[in-house]
XYZ file of C-alpha atoms in Angstrom:
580
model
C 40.732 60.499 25.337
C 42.535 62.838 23.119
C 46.337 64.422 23.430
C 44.331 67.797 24.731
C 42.176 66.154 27.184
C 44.878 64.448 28.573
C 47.067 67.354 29.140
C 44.459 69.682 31.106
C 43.266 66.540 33.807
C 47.876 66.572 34.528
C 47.982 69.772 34.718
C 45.401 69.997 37.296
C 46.446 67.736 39.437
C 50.419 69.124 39.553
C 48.566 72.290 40.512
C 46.585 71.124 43.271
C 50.153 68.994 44.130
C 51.753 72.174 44.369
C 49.544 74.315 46.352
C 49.167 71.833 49.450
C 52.905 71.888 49.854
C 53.494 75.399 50.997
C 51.290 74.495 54.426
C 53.093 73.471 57.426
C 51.383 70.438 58.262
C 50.561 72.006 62.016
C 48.551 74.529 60.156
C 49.097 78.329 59.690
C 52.686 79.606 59.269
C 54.349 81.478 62.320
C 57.912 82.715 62.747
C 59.932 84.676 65.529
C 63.211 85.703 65.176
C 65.145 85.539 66.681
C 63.461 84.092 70.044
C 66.317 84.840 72.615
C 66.839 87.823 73.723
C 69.663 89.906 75.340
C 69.198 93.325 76.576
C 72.321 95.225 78.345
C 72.857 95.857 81.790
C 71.815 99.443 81.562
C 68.853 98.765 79.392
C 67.653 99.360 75.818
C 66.024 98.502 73.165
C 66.034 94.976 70.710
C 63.622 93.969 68.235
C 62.332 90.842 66.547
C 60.128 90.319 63.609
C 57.203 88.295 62.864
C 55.806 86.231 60.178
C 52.491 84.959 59.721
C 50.014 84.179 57.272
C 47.015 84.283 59.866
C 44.446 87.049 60.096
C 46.018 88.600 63.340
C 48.671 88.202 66.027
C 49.430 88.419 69.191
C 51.598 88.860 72.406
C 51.222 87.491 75.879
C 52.736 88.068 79.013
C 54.710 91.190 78.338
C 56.125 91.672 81.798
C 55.241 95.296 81.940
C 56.531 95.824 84.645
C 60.200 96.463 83.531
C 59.602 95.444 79.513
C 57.729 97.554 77.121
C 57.092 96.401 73.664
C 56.256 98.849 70.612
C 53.386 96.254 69.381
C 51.737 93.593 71.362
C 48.844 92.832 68.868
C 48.262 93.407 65.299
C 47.357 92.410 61.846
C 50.541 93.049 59.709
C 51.635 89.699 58.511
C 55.494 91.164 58.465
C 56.084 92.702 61.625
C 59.393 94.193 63.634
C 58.720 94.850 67.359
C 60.993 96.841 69.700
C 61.056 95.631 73.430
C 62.610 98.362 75.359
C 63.966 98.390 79.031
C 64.496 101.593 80.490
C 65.679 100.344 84.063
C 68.881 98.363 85.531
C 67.876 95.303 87.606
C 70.323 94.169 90.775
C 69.861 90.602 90.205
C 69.504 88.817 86.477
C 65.347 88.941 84.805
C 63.992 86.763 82.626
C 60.716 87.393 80.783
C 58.844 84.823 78.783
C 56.778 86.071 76.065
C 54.352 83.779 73.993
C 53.397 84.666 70.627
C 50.014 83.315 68.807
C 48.251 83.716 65.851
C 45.566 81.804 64.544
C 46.324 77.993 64.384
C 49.351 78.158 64.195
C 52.216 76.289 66.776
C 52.351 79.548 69.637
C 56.383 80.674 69.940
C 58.103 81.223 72.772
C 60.042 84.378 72.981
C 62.385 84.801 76.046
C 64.230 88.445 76.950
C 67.186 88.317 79.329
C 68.571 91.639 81.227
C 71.678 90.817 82.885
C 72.170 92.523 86.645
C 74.366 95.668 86.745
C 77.055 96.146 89.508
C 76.028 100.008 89.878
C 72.325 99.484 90.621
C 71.363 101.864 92.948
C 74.968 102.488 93.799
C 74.583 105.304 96.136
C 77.668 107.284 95.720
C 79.076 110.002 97.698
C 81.814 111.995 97.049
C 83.536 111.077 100.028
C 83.515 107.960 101.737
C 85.059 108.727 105.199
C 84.797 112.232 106.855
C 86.913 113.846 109.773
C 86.754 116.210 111.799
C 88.755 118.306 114.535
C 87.533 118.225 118.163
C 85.832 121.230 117.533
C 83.581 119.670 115.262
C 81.748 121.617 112.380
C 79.978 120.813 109.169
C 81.237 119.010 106.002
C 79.364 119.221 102.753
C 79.229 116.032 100.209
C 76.862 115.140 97.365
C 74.749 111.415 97.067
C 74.688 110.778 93.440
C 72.363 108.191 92.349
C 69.825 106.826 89.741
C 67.382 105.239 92.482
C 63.957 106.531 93.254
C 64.483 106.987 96.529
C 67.140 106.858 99.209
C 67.810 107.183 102.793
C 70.553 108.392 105.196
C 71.220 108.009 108.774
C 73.063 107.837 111.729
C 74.241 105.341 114.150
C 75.298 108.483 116.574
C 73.501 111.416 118.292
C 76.349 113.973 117.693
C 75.651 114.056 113.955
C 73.116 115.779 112.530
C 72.174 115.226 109.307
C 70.312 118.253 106.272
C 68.941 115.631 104.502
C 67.702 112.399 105.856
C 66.103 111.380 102.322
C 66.119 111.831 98.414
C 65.267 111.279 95.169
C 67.346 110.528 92.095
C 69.393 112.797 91.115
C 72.435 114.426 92.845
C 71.813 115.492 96.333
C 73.663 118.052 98.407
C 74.365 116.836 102.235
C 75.745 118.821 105.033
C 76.809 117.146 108.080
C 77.713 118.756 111.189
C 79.583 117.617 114.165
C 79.431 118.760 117.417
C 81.907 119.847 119.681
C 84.412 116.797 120.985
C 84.703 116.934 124.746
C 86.233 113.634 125.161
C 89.649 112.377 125.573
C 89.425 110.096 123.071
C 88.859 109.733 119.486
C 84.639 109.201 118.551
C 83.632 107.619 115.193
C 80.285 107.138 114.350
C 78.947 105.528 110.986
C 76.244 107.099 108.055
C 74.133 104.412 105.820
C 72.528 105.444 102.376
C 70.199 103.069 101.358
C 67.652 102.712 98.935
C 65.037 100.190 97.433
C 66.418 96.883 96.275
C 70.029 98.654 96.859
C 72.813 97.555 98.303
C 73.846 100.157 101.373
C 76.474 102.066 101.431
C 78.390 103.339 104.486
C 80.346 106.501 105.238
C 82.656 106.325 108.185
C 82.856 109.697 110.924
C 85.647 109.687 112.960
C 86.394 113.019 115.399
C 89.266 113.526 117.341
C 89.486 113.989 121.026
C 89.555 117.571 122.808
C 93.221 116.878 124.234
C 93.734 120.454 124.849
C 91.270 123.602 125.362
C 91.534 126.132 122.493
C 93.473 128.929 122.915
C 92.394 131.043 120.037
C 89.754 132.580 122.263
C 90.405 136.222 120.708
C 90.704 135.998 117.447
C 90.476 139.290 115.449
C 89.397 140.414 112.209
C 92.423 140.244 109.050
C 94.654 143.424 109.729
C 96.982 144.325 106.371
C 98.712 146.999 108.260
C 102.831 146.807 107.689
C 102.237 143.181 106.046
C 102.247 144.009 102.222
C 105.076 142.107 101.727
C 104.945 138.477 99.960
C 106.959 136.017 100.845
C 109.350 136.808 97.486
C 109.498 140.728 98.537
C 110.124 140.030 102.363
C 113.293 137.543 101.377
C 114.286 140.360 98.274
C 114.711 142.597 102.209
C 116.309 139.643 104.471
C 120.266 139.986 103.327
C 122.071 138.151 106.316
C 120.964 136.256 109.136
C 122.032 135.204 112.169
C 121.002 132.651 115.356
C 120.811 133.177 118.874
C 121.818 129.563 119.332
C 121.677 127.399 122.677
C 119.564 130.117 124.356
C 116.231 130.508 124.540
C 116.014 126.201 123.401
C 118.450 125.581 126.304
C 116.578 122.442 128.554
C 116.564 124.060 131.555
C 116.675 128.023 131.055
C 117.509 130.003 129.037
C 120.872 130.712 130.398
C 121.611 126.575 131.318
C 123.773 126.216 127.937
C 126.090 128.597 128.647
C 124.836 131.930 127.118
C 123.826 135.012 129.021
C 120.257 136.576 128.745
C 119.735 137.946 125.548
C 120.015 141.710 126.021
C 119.020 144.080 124.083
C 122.936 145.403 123.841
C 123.623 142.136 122.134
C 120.880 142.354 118.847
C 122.353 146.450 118.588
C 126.167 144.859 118.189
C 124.326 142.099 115.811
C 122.913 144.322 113.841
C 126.472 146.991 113.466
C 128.334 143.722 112.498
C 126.347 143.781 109.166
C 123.272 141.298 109.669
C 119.677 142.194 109.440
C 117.837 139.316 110.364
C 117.834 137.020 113.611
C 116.443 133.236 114.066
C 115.243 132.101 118.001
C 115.579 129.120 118.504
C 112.620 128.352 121.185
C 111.389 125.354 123.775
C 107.456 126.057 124.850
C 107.176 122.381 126.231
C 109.231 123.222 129.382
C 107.795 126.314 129.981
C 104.194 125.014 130.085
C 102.427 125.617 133.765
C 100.040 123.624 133.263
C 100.890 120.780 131.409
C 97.318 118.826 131.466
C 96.316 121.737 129.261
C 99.346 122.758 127.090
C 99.413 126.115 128.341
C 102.617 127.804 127.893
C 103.441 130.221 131.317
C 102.754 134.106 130.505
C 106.263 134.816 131.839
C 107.697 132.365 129.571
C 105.486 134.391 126.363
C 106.396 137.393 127.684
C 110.354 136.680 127.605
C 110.001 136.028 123.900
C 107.976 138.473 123.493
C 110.307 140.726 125.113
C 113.678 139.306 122.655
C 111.320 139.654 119.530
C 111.373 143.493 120.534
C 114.504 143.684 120.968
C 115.049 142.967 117.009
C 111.898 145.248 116.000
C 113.421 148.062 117.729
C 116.497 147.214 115.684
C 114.405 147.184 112.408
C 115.426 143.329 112.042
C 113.779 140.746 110.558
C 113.119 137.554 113.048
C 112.243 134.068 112.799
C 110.732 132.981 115.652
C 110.142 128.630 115.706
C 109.196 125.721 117.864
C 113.143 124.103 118.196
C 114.190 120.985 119.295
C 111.877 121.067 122.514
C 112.891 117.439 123.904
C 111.764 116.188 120.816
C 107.937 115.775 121.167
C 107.393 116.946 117.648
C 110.995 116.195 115.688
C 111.561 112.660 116.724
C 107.792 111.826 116.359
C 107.289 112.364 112.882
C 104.726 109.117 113.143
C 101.401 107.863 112.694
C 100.697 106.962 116.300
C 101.819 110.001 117.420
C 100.421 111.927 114.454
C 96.674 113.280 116.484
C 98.718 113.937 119.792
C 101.330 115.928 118.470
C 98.983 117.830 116.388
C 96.572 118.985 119.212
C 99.727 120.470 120.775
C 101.148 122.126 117.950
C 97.508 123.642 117.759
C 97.500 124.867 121.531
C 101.176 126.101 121.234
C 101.069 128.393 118.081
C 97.326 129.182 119.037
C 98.821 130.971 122.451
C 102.737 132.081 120.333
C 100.700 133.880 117.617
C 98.028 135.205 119.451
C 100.942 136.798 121.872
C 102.608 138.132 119.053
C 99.769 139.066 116.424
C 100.639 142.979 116.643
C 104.449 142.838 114.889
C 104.862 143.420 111.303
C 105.975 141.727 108.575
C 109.233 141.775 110.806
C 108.349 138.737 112.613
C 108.110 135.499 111.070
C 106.507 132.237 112.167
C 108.657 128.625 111.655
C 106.705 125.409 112.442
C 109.699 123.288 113.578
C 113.143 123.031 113.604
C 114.441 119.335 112.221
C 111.683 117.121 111.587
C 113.534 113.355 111.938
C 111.649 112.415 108.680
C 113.152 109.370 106.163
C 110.210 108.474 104.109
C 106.856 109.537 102.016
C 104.794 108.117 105.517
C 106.394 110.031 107.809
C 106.354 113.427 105.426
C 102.739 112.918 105.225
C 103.024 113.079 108.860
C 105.277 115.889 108.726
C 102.556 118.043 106.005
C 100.063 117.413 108.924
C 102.098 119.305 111.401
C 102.837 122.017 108.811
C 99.094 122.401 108.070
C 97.783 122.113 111.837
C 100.627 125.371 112.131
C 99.455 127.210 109.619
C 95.299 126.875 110.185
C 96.091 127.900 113.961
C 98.196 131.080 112.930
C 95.571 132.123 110.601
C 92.813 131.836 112.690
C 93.869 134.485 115.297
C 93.308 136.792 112.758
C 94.585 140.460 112.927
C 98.534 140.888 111.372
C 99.146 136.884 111.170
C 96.315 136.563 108.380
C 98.945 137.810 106.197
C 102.388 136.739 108.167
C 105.197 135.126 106.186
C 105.283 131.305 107.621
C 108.220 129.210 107.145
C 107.807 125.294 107.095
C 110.393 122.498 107.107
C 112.125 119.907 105.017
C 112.407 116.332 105.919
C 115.572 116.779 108.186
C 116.067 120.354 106.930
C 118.193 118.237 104.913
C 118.911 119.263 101.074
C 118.824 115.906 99.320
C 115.804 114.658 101.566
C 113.674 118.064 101.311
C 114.293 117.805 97.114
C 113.296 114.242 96.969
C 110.462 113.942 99.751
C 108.580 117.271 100.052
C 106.792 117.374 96.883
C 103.124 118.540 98.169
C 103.485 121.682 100.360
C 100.784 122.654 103.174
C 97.446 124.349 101.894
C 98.090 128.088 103.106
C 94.698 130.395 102.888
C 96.753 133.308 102.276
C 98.205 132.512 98.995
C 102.184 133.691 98.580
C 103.105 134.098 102.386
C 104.894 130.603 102.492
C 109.052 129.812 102.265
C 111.041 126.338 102.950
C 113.526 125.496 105.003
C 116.663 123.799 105.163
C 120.111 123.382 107.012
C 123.518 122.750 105.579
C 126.218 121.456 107.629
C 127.611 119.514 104.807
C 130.310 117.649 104.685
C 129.663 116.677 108.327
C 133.202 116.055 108.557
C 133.998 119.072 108.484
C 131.359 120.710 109.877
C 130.426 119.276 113.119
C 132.506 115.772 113.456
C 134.198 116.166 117.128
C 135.692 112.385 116.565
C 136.810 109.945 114.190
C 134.198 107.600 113.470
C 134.299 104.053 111.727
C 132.875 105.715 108.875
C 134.864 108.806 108.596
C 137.384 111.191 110.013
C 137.394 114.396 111.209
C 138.091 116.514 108.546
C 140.028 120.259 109.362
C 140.792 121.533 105.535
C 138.332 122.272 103.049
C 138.655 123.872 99.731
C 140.255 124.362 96.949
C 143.803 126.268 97.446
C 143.232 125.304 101.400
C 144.112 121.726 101.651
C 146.819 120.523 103.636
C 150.303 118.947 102.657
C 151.305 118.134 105.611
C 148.410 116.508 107.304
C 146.858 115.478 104.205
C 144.712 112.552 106.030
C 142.258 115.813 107.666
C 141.704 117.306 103.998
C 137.943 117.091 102.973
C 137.257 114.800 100.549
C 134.161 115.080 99.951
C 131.057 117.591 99.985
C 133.197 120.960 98.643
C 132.342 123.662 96.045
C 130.805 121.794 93.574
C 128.478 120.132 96.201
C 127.575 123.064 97.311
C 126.604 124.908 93.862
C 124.916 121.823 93.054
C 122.576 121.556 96.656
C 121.959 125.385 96.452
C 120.842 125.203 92.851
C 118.522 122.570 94.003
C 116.448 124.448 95.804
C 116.142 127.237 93.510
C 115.446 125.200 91.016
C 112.319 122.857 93.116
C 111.357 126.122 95.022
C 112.628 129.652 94.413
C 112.281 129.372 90.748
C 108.513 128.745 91.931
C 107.984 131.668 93.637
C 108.819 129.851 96.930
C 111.868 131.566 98.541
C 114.205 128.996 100.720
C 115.569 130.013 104.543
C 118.876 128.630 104.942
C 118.093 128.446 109.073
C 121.370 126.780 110.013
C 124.825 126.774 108.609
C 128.210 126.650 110.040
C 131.637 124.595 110.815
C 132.998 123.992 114.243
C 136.187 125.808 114.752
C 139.062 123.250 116.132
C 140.804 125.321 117.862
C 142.712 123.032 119.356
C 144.989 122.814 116.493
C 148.215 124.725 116.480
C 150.966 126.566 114.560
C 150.504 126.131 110.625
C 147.662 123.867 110.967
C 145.438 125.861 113.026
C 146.734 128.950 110.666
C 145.305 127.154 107.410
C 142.137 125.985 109.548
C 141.038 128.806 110.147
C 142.080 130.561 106.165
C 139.528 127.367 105.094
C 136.700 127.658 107.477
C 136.460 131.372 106.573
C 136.774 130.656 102.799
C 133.982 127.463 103.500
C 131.571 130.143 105.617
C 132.249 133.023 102.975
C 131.375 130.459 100.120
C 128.307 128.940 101.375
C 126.878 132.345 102.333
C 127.611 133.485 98.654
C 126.420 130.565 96.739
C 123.135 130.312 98.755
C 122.253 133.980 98.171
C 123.123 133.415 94.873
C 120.866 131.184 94.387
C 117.886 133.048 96.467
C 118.672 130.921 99.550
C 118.905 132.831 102.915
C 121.442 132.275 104.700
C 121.118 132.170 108.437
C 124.525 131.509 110.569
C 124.816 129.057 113.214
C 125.729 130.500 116.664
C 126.198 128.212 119.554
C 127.942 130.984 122.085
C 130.906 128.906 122.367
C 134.267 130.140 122.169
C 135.998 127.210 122.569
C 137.401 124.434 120.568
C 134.486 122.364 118.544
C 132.435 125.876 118.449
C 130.514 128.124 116.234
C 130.258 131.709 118.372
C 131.256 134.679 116.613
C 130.100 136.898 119.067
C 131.255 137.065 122.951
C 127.748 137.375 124.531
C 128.621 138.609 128.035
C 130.838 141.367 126.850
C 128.876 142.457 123.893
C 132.091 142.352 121.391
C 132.807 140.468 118.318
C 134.762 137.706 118.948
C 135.466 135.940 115.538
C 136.127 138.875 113.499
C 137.199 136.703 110.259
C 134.252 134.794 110.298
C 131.947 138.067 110.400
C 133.616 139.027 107.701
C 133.667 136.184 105.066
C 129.310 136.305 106.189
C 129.358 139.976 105.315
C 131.224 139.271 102.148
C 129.524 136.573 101.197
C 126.676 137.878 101.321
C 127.742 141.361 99.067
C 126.426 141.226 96.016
């Protein structure tokens, strides 16, 4: 055999060698990849690819009913698939998938969709609903990507708009129906929906304690109310109150004071103020305490005192005072739904009495709310909004009436660093604050040393004693002052929010004698004349403190049963404080 022949029988066979080795050895060639697969919670799509050198392909066991797959069979040697889920699942799903083509070894494929914690979460708005005894309707939406959904009740005094829905957002009104119970109801709604996890919204309703009194109410009436709440304090210059009266436990004459007369707001008004607070009990006055009802001689009284300033052309703040405390000292949770069914029946009956005054007359919720901390504010708001709501809704003159609401304490420092969130008032700009200022208390109102501090009888600079230097305030003087009026202009009146000063004095001790009770008196008529000038200064109205006492430890300026001034210096550090 020759070098030639040779050659062409090696070449053949390295030939033949070489095309047997690209075969698998299990026959035709098939490749996935890759051959796990993850799809996301929410869905999506993923592809693979295929190789294959047989004639055709194909898929099995899709699971169609949640996967879809761009290709399932084909003829491309070279494919890329895309498996697409469009749906969340509530617990993990697993499909299998099992490719084949020709002889080749099939290939498991497997496609995981992990659960989603929002499947079919059927989300209202609101969660818990409440409503007053009266009942009424609430509105909230069910949001949701299920196909369908349900809602119900566990209760008969619900009734529901919708019972049922589709994906999608869903509108939902429920209404309540009147509360004639003593007690508090609750009742409990449950959205549901296929393969979903329920969701409940709680109903609670509190208990009728009281009838309403707002049986009358009257369409809004504008007339002599034009004023905002800015433009009616611009007009209030001076004010004064008709302390220990009309609050008095047991009558209105059981403190000491006369009956107001109508003599008395005339010499008020000639002594240079223009506005007058009340100070007023209702809880001892009701008849028929079962009911909250407040006597009709009691309203008329009142009613009767208010004239007395409208004939005078004063401005009057008429409130809910100490009252034994029912609504003051109970600034707390577990007294939160009693005390605000009676503030409802109370200022239902007190404005619908008094709906036809002007912007003259002026509505205060309380008088010193015993409040210490963000709890018991919230508390406090409540009150404040359960006030306002029944005002408005008699309709007529109080749709637009200036309403005055409290600090925590009426105190400065408490009121700056506590009431933050003010009521919700329909009738926007008809709102002021107030507060109280009897500060330093040693010198205002201490009648005794205590273990924490003296009495103190001197205040001021240029007015402190040298001889009985251990009664000099030392604390709480001019700068204090500035700095708590400039407070509240700065956290309200600078807001368009004016403040009401509603109490201010300092007991005169006029027990003292000689030089002492000489300088005494020089400071507490420099202390009234500069607190009256630094609160107006600041846009803070200042209302005087008048207990009706002439005696030592007392704040009377005016003798009540003779109709005469009796304090004439303090009168006039007020009316010169307050000049401008």
């Amino acid at each position: 055999m020759n070098f030639y022949k040779k050659f062409f029988y090696f070449w053949v066979i390295l030939v033949t060698i070489s095309f047997t080795s690209c075969k698998k050895d299990s026959g035709t060639l098939l490749e996935v990849s890759p051959v796990e697969i993850s799809i996301a919670a929410a869905g999506g799509n993923v592809s693979f690819t295929i190789n294959t050198e047989a004639a055709s392909w194909n898929i099995d066991n899709p699971a169609s009913d949640w996967l879809t797959l761009s290709k399932s069979t084909g003829t491309d040697q070279s494919v890329t698939v895309v498996a697409t889920v469009a749906s969340k699942t509530i617990s993990q799903r697993v499909a299998t998938l099992t490719v084949t083509a020709g002889d080749a070894t099939p290939v498991t494929l497997t496609v995981t969709q992990s659960p989603s914690s929002y499947l079919y979460a059927l989300d209202p708005d609101q969660i818990s609903l409440s409503f007053d005894e009266n009942g009424g309707s609430k509105t909230f939406s069910v949001i949701t990507d299920a196909p369908s959904w349900l809602l119900s009740a566990n209760v008969s005094w619900i009734d529901i708009s919708k019972t049922s829905g589709v994906a999608g957002v869903t509108e939902v009104t429920i209404t309540a129906s009147k509360n004639t119970d003593t007690q508090t109801r609750t009742a409990r709604l449950t959205l549901s929906g296929p393969l979903a996890p329920t969701t409940d919204i709680s109903v609670s309703q509190a208990p009728q304690f009281y009838p309403s009194y707002n049986i009358s109410p009257i369409a809004a009436d504008a007339t002599g109310m034009t004023s905002t709440a800015v433009q009616l304090a611009a007009k209030i210059k001076l004010g004064w109150n008709i302390g220990n009266t009309m609050e008095a436990s047991g009558g209105e004459t059981n403190w000491g004071n006369p009956l107001i007369s109508k003599e008395l707001i005339q010499l008020v008004k000639a002594s240079g103020f223009n506005a007058v607070r009340i100070p007023c009990a209702w809880n001892q006055y009701m008849d028929d305490a079962a009911n909250a009802r407040i006597s009709a001689s009691w309203l008329n009284r009142v009613k009767e005192v208010v004239q007395y300033c409208a004939d005078n052309g004063m401005y009057v703040i008429l409130n809910i005072h100490w009252d034994g405390g029912w609504l003051e000292n109970n600034c707390t949770v577990t007294k939160q739904l009693a005390n605000n069914a009676k503030q409802k029946a109370f200022w239902e009956q007190i404005a619908t009495k008094l709906r036809d005054f002007d912007e003259h007359l002026l509505f205060a919720s309380a008088n010193e709310p015993n409040v210490a901390n963000a709890t018991e504010m919230e508390v406090l708001n409540s009150y404040h909004q359960t006030f306002i709501n029944a005002v408005r809704a008699t309709g007529g003159k109080n749709t637009y009436r200036v309403l005055v609401v409290q600090g925590p304490s009426t105190d400065i420092q408490k009121t700056h660093d506590l009431f933050t969130t003010l009521p919700t008032d329909p009738t926007p700009n008809r709102m002021m604050v107030e507060v109280h200022y009897y500060t330093p208390w040693n010198f205002c109102g201490l009648t005794k040393d205590e273990t924490w501090g003296r009495m103190a009888y001197y205040w001021g600079n240029g007015y402190h004693s040298t001889t009985d230097a251990t009664r000099n305030s030392t604390w709480g003087e001019e700068a204090d002052v500035d700095k708590y009026m400039g407070m509240m202009k700065t956290q309200f009146v600078d807001k368009g929010i004016p403040v009401v000063m509603g109490e201010f004095s300092a007991t005169r001790r006029s027990a003292l004698t000689g030089n002492d009770l000489a300088l005494h008196l020089a400071s507490l008529a420099y202390y009234t004349k500069y607190v009256t000038h630094a609160a107006i200064a600041n846009g803070v109205l200042p209302f005087y403190w008048d207990n009706g006492g002439q005696d030592n430890n007392s704040s009377g300026i005016f003798d009540r049963k003779n109709n005469v001034v009796f304090d004439q210096k303090i009168v006039d550090a007020l009316v010169q404080g307050a000049a401008k």
